[in-house]
């Protein structure tokens, strides 16, 4: 089975399967057979095999500051009046904090501390974390809270971000919203996770501090963040110029 994963068919073409996909499949099989031991089978056959090594880097799509600015401009020009500040708040939160969309949609009003400028969020793995934000995002949050009270005050939901029906907004709704506002700005494949990638990449472009990026994304291991450093074109250009000055 693992040997059959070496290639895949995409639009009628044979392509090499990424190491990450093979590693995920191996892990899934290993977990499943481990679950069967010892009630259903005596031993886990996957334990006698080796987990595929991660030799490639998954392609990371991110938006430049110019592209982000254009998307936010599209919101200001095209969003419905009662939803404009909500949409701006979601996007600015994603681009400036790097939070996963699953964490953003779960934020409640009481999780916001405007005085100390931090948000309590539930991160991947169901543990709470506090994320700091700046003055610009604070202004945007306040604007949305005022509109939320004005247009959705009687919805009965504790969610910070609600739909037109007054329910907590979903991941899919954010995905559709982002895709709509990115139309005409870029031909990149846009998903909510692109906001997280953009936050990390642009932060690294500005600081060159991989440990700061790792802390911002709340990665347990800095090696997980390393791919943002490797794809940073501006840092690569800077390195080339520094070395070029030596000769």
mmCIF file of C-alpha atoms in Angstrom:
data_model
loop_
_atom_site.group_PDB
_atom_site.id
_atom_site.type_symbol
_atom_site.label_atom_id
_atom_site.label_comp_id
_atom_site.label_asym_id
_atom_site.label_seq_id
_atom_site.Cartn_x
_atom_site.Cartn_y
_atom_site.Cartn_z
ATOM 1 C CA UNK A 1 0.000 0.000 0.000
ATOM 2 C CA UNK A 2 2.737 2.463 0.942
ATOM 3 C CA UNK A 3 4.581 1.689 -2.299
ATOM 4 C CA UNK A 4 1.423 2.521 -4.253
ATOM 5 C CA UNK A 5 1.454 6.014 -2.720
ATOM 6 C CA UNK A 6 4.677 7.005 -4.463
ATOM 7 C CA UNK A 7 2.692 8.577 -7.308
ATOM 8 C CA UNK A 8 -0.808 9.924 -7.794
ATOM 9 C CA UNK A 9 -3.038 10.855 -10.720
ATOM 10 C CA UNK A 10 -3.929 14.542 -11.034
ATOM 11 C CA UNK A 11 -5.975 15.680 -14.033
ATOM 12 C CA UNK A 12 -4.840 12.615 -15.963
ATOM 13 C CA UNK A 13 -1.159 13.205 -15.166
ATOM 14 C CA UNK A 14 1.088 11.102 -12.954
ATOM 15 C CA UNK A 15 2.695 13.172 -10.206
ATOM 16 C CA UNK A 16 4.955 12.375 -7.270
ATOM 17 C CA UNK A 17 3.107 12.190 -3.957
ATOM 18 C CA UNK A 18 4.509 14.537 -1.330
ATOM 19 C CA UNK A 19 6.358 13.131 1.665
ATOM 20 C CA UNK A 20 3.869 14.786 4.012
ATOM 21 C CA UNK A 21 0.928 12.862 2.505
ATOM 22 C CA UNK A 22 2.777 9.547 2.773
ATOM 23 C CA UNK A 23 3.735 10.313 6.374
ATOM 24 C CA UNK A 24 0.130 11.150 7.304
ATOM 25 C CA UNK A 25 -1.156 7.921 5.708
ATOM 26 C CA UNK A 26 1.471 5.884 7.563
ATOM 27 C CA UNK A 27 0.550 7.529 10.882
ATOM 28 C CA UNK A 28 -3.148 6.858 10.300
ATOM 29 C CA UNK A 29 -2.479 3.171 9.646
ATOM 30 C CA UNK A 30 -0.216 2.930 12.668
ATOM 31 C CA UNK A 31 -2.842 4.506 14.945
ATOM 32 C CA UNK A 32 -5.591 2.253 13.603
ATOM 33 C CA UNK A 33 -3.681 -1.007 14.075
ATOM 34 C CA UNK A 34 -2.487 0.116 17.501
ATOM 35 C CA UNK A 35 -6.129 0.604 18.432
ATOM 36 C CA UNK A 36 -6.843 -3.018 17.438
ATOM 37 C CA UNK A 37 -4.151 -4.382 19.785
ATOM 38 C CA UNK A 38 -4.646 -6.575 21.793
ATOM 39 C CA UNK A 39 -8.420 -7.051 21.647
ATOM 40 C CA UNK A 40 -8.647 -7.786 17.921
ATOM 41 C CA UNK A 41 -5.088 -8.557 16.806
ATOM 42 C CA UNK A 42 -1.970 -9.679 18.659
ATOM 43 C CA UNK A 43 0.482 -7.120 17.291
ATOM 44 C CA UNK A 44 0.688 -3.992 15.191
ATOM 45 C CA UNK A 45 2.170 -4.878 11.755
ATOM 46 C CA UNK A 46 2.953 -1.233 11.003
ATOM 47 C CA UNK A 47 5.505 -1.148 13.843
ATOM 48 C CA UNK A 48 7.845 -3.233 11.714
ATOM 49 C CA UNK A 49 7.927 -0.502 9.044
ATOM 50 C CA UNK A 50 9.570 2.918 9.040
ATOM 51 C CA UNK A 51 7.631 6.179 8.893
ATOM 52 C CA UNK A 52 8.319 7.967 5.572
ATOM 53 C CA UNK A 53 10.851 10.766 6.024
ATOM 54 C CA UNK A 54 9.836 14.353 5.353
ATOM 55 C CA UNK A 55 12.284 15.362 2.638
ATOM 56 C CA UNK A 56 10.141 17.939 0.904
ATOM 57 C CA UNK A 57 8.610 21.168 2.128
ATOM 58 C CA UNK A 58 4.854 21.568 1.598
ATOM 59 C CA UNK A 59 4.134 24.553 -0.598
ATOM 60 C CA UNK A 60 3.112 27.538 1.486
ATOM 61 C CA UNK A 61 0.828 30.147 -0.032
ATOM 62 C CA UNK A 62 0.926 33.589 1.528
ATOM 63 C CA UNK A 63 -0.148 37.132 0.717
ATOM 64 C CA UNK A 64 2.142 40.133 0.545
ATOM 65 C CA UNK A 65 1.345 43.317 2.514
ATOM 66 C CA UNK A 66 0.237 44.916 -0.765
ATOM 67 C CA UNK A 67 -2.179 42.065 -1.500
ATOM 68 C CA UNK A 68 -3.537 42.189 2.048
ATOM 69 C CA UNK A 69 -4.123 45.930 1.714
ATOM 70 C CA UNK A 70 -6.047 45.427 -1.531
ATOM 71 C CA UNK A 71 -8.235 42.712 0.022
ATOM 72 C CA UNK A 72 -9.095 44.965 2.973
ATOM 73 C CA UNK A 73 -9.844 47.749 0.490
ATOM 74 C CA UNK A 74 -12.269 45.411 -1.298
ATOM 75 C CA UNK A 75 -14.073 44.831 2.004
ATOM 76 C CA UNK A 76 -14.458 48.563 2.573
ATOM 77 C CA UNK A 77 -15.835 49.062 -0.948
ATOM 78 C CA UNK A 78 -18.037 45.996 -1.380
ATOM 79 C CA UNK A 79 -19.226 44.666 2.001
ATOM 80 C CA UNK A 80 -22.751 45.182 3.293
ATOM 81 C CA UNK A 81 -22.893 48.083 5.744
ATOM 82 C CA UNK A 82 -23.820 45.944 8.765
ATOM 83 C CA UNK A 83 -21.118 43.368 7.974
ATOM 84 C CA UNK A 84 -18.205 45.528 6.847
ATOM 85 C CA UNK A 85 -16.597 45.945 10.260
ATOM 86 C CA UNK A 86 -17.168 42.260 11.055
ATOM 87 C CA UNK A 87 -15.407 41.146 7.898
ATOM 88 C CA UNK A 88 -12.578 43.627 8.401
ATOM 89 C CA UNK A 89 -12.179 42.476 12.005
ATOM 90 C CA UNK A 90 -11.972 38.791 11.052
ATOM 91 C CA UNK A 91 -9.410 39.408 8.311
ATOM 92 C CA UNK A 92 -7.287 41.822 10.338
ATOM 93 C CA UNK A 93 -7.339 39.402 13.249
ATOM 94 C CA UNK A 94 -6.184 36.552 11.033
ATOM 95 C CA UNK A 95 -3.469 38.514 9.235
ATOM 96 C CA UNK A 96 -2.065 40.231 12.328
ATOM 97 C CA UNK A 97 -2.179 37.439 14.927
ATOM 98 C CA UNK A 98 -1.758 34.262 12.853
ATOM 99 C CA UNK A 99 -4.591 32.537 14.700
ATOM 100 C CA UNK A 100 -6.100 29.470 13.080
ATOM 101 C CA UNK A 101 -9.577 30.063 11.737
ATOM 102 C CA UNK A 102 -10.928 27.384 14.090
ATOM 103 C CA UNK A 103 -9.759 29.537 17.004
ATOM 104 C CA UNK A 104 -11.042 32.801 15.538
ATOM 105 C CA UNK A 105 -14.626 31.606 15.043
ATOM 106 C CA UNK A 106 -14.740 30.266 18.607
ATOM 107 C CA UNK A 107 -13.890 33.614 20.226
ATOM 108 C CA UNK A 108 -16.629 34.917 22.528
ATOM 109 C CA UNK A 109 -17.205 38.571 23.418
ATOM 110 C CA UNK A 110 -16.048 37.922 26.988
ATOM 111 C CA UNK A 111 -12.729 36.604 25.668
ATOM 112 C CA UNK A 112 -11.759 40.117 24.557
ATOM 113 C CA UNK A 113 -9.758 42.273 27.002
ATOM 114 C CA UNK A 114 -9.542 45.713 25.416
ATOM 115 C CA UNK A 115 -7.737 47.267 28.373
ATOM 116 C CA UNK A 116 -4.790 44.865 28.238
ATOM 117 C CA UNK A 117 -5.178 44.225 24.493
ATOM 118 C CA UNK A 118 -5.306 40.458 24.543
ATOM 119 C CA UNK A 119 -7.731 37.711 23.549
ATOM 120 C CA UNK A 120 -8.263 34.366 25.238
ATOM 121 C CA UNK A 121 -8.472 31.729 22.512
ATOM 122 C CA UNK A 122 -8.863 27.967 22.398
ATOM 123 C CA UNK A 123 -5.926 26.634 20.409
ATOM 124 C CA UNK A 124 -5.431 23.355 18.585
ATOM 125 C CA UNK A 125 -5.500 20.616 21.221
ATOM 126 C CA UNK A 126 -8.236 22.342 23.271
ATOM 127 C CA UNK A 127 -6.038 24.448 25.528
ATOM 128 C CA UNK A 128 -6.409 28.162 26.244
ATOM 129 C CA UNK A 129 -3.879 30.727 25.136
ATOM 130 C CA UNK A 130 -3.687 34.515 25.306
ATOM 131 C CA UNK A 131 -2.891 36.442 22.138
ATOM 132 C CA UNK A 132 -1.786 40.065 22.177
ATOM 133 C CA UNK A 133 -2.992 42.597 19.621
ATOM 134 C CA UNK A 134 -2.063 46.153 18.668
ATOM 135 C CA UNK A 135 -3.827 49.496 18.659
ATOM 136 C CA UNK A 136 -5.060 49.244 15.047
ATOM 137 C CA UNK A 137 -6.778 45.933 15.688
ATOM 138 C CA UNK A 138 -8.199 47.274 18.950
ATOM 139 C CA UNK A 139 -9.850 50.110 17.011
ATOM 140 C CA UNK A 140 -11.309 47.595 14.541
ATOM 141 C CA UNK A 141 -12.620 45.327 17.302
ATOM 142 C CA UNK A 142 -14.348 48.271 18.975
ATOM 143 C CA UNK A 143 -15.942 49.280 15.655
ATOM 144 C CA UNK A 144 -17.304 45.761 15.162
ATOM 145 C CA UNK A 145 -18.555 45.478 18.752
ATOM 146 C CA UNK A 146 -20.538 48.686 18.223
ATOM 147 C CA UNK A 147 -22.021 47.377 14.943
ATOM 148 C CA UNK A 148 -22.710 43.983 16.506
ATOM 149 C CA UNK A 149 -24.704 45.630 19.269
ATOM 150 C CA UNK A 150 -26.475 47.907 16.782
ATOM 151 C CA UNK A 151 -27.415 45.297 14.183
ATOM 152 C CA UNK A 152 -27.327 41.968 16.096
ATOM 153 C CA UNK A 153 -27.881 43.014 19.703
ATOM 154 C CA UNK A 154 -30.805 40.667 20.301
ATOM 155 C CA UNK A 155 -29.337 37.546 18.625
ATOM 156 C CA UNK A 156 -28.677 35.824 21.961
ATOM 157 C CA UNK A 157 -25.272 34.461 20.930
ATOM 158 C CA UNK A 158 -22.099 34.946 22.975
ATOM 159 C CA UNK A 159 -19.964 34.632 19.830
ATOM 160 C CA UNK A 160 -17.833 37.606 18.820
ATOM 161 C CA UNK A 161 -18.476 36.937 15.140
ATOM 162 C CA UNK A 162 -22.044 36.137 14.098
ATOM 163 C CA UNK A 163 -23.768 35.548 10.766
ATOM 164 C CA UNK A 164 -26.687 37.527 9.382
ATOM 165 C CA UNK A 165 -28.945 35.003 11.133
ATOM 166 C CA UNK A 166 -27.331 35.778 14.480
ATOM 167 C CA UNK A 167 -25.511 32.437 14.757
ATOM 168 C CA UNK A 168 -21.802 31.892 15.339
ATOM 169 C CA UNK A 169 -19.977 32.239 12.026
ATOM 170 C CA UNK A 170 -18.452 29.043 10.606
ATOM 171 C CA UNK A 171 -15.085 28.175 9.049
ATOM 172 C CA UNK A 172 -16.781 27.693 5.665
ATOM 173 C CA UNK A 173 -18.397 31.122 5.832
ATOM 174 C CA UNK A 174 -15.022 32.737 6.460
ATOM 175 C CA UNK A 175 -13.505 30.746 3.574
ATOM 176 C CA UNK A 176 -16.209 31.981 1.191
ATOM 177 C CA UNK A 177 -15.867 35.529 2.478
ATOM 178 C CA UNK A 178 -12.091 35.605 2.022
ATOM 179 C CA UNK A 179 -12.313 34.097 -1.449
ATOM 180 C CA UNK A 180 -14.849 36.743 -2.461
ATOM 181 C CA UNK A 181 -12.739 39.664 -1.280
ATOM 182 C CA UNK A 182 -9.545 38.194 -2.792
ATOM 183 C CA UNK A 183 -11.170 38.004 -6.216
ATOM 184 C CA UNK A 184 -9.346 40.284 -8.634
ATOM 185 C CA UNK A 185 -6.443 40.749 -6.216
ATOM 186 C CA UNK A 186 -4.551 37.504 -6.734
ATOM 187 C CA UNK A 187 -4.815 34.186 -8.544
ATOM 188 C CA UNK A 188 -3.297 32.313 -5.589
ATOM 189 C CA UNK A 189 -5.312 29.503 -3.995
ATOM 190 C CA UNK A 190 -6.866 31.343 -1.056
ATOM 191 C CA UNK A 191 -8.069 29.601 2.104
ATOM 192 C CA UNK A 192 -8.434 30.916 5.674
ATOM 193 C CA UNK A 193 -5.110 29.262 6.556
ATOM 194 C CA UNK A 194 -3.423 31.649 4.109
ATOM 195 C CA UNK A 195 -3.947 34.357 6.750
ATOM 196 C CA UNK A 196 -1.810 32.364 9.178
ATOM 197 C CA UNK A 197 0.855 31.737 6.534
ATOM 198 C CA UNK A 198 0.856 35.429 5.627
ATOM 199 C CA UNK A 199 1.258 36.494 9.245
ATOM 200 C CA UNK A 200 4.272 34.229 9.748
ATOM 201 C CA UNK A 201 5.973 35.012 6.446
ATOM 202 C CA UNK A 202 5.571 38.772 6.683
ATOM 203 C CA UNK A 203 6.690 38.794 10.309
ATOM 204 C CA UNK A 204 9.822 36.899 9.344
ATOM 205 C CA UNK A 205 10.412 39.233 6.389
ATOM 206 C CA UNK A 206 10.381 42.206 8.789
ATOM 207 C CA UNK A 207 12.347 40.728 11.696
ATOM 208 C CA UNK A 208 14.350 37.728 10.502
ATOM 209 C CA UNK A 209 13.576 36.215 13.933
ATOM 210 C CA UNK A 210 12.393 32.628 13.474
ATOM 211 C CA UNK A 211 11.897 32.174 17.216
ATOM 212 C CA UNK A 212 9.602 35.192 17.383
ATOM 213 C CA UNK A 213 7.575 33.754 14.492
ATOM 214 C CA UNK A 214 7.403 30.395 16.228
ATOM 215 C CA UNK A 215 6.119 32.020 19.417
ATOM 216 C CA UNK A 216 3.556 34.075 17.507
ATOM 217 C CA UNK A 217 2.152 30.952 15.842
ATOM 218 C CA UNK A 218 2.373 29.057 19.132
ATOM 219 C CA UNK A 219 4.382 26.240 17.558
ATOM 220 C CA UNK A 220 5.747 23.713 20.035
ATOM 221 C CA UNK A 221 8.854 23.170 17.929
ATOM 222 C CA UNK A 222 10.696 25.870 15.969
ATOM 223 C CA UNK A 223 11.379 23.349 13.206
ATOM 224 C CA UNK A 224 7.678 23.599 12.306
ATOM 225 C CA UNK A 225 8.180 27.312 11.657
ATOM 226 C CA UNK A 226 11.359 26.819 9.654
ATOM 227 C CA UNK A 227 9.538 26.515 6.325
ATOM 228 C CA UNK A 228 8.547 30.187 6.522
ATOM 229 C CA UNK A 229 12.196 31.147 6.744
ATOM 230 C CA UNK A 230 13.105 28.925 3.809
ATOM 231 C CA UNK A 231 10.516 30.461 1.483
ATOM 232 C CA UNK A 232 11.320 34.046 2.471
ATOM 233 C CA UNK A 233 12.456 35.567 -0.825
ATOM 234 C CA UNK A 234 13.358 38.940 0.661
ATOM 235 C CA UNK A 235 15.692 37.357 3.201
ATOM 236 C CA UNK A 236 17.285 35.300 0.455
ATOM 237 C CA UNK A 237 17.859 38.472 -1.581
ATOM 238 C CA UNK A 238 19.343 40.160 1.480
ATOM 239 C CA UNK A 239 21.727 37.258 2.005
ATOM 240 C CA UNK A 240 22.748 37.355 -1.654
ATOM 241 C CA UNK A 241 23.461 41.095 -1.455
ATOM 242 C CA UNK A 242 25.498 40.743 1.758
ATOM 243 C CA UNK A 243 27.620 38.013 0.225
ATOM 244 C CA UNK A 244 27.901 39.904 -3.038
ATOM 245 C CA UNK A 245 29.350 42.913 -1.182
ATOM 246 C CA UNK A 246 32.183 40.678 0.012
ATOM 247 C CA UNK A 247 33.514 40.356 -3.522
#
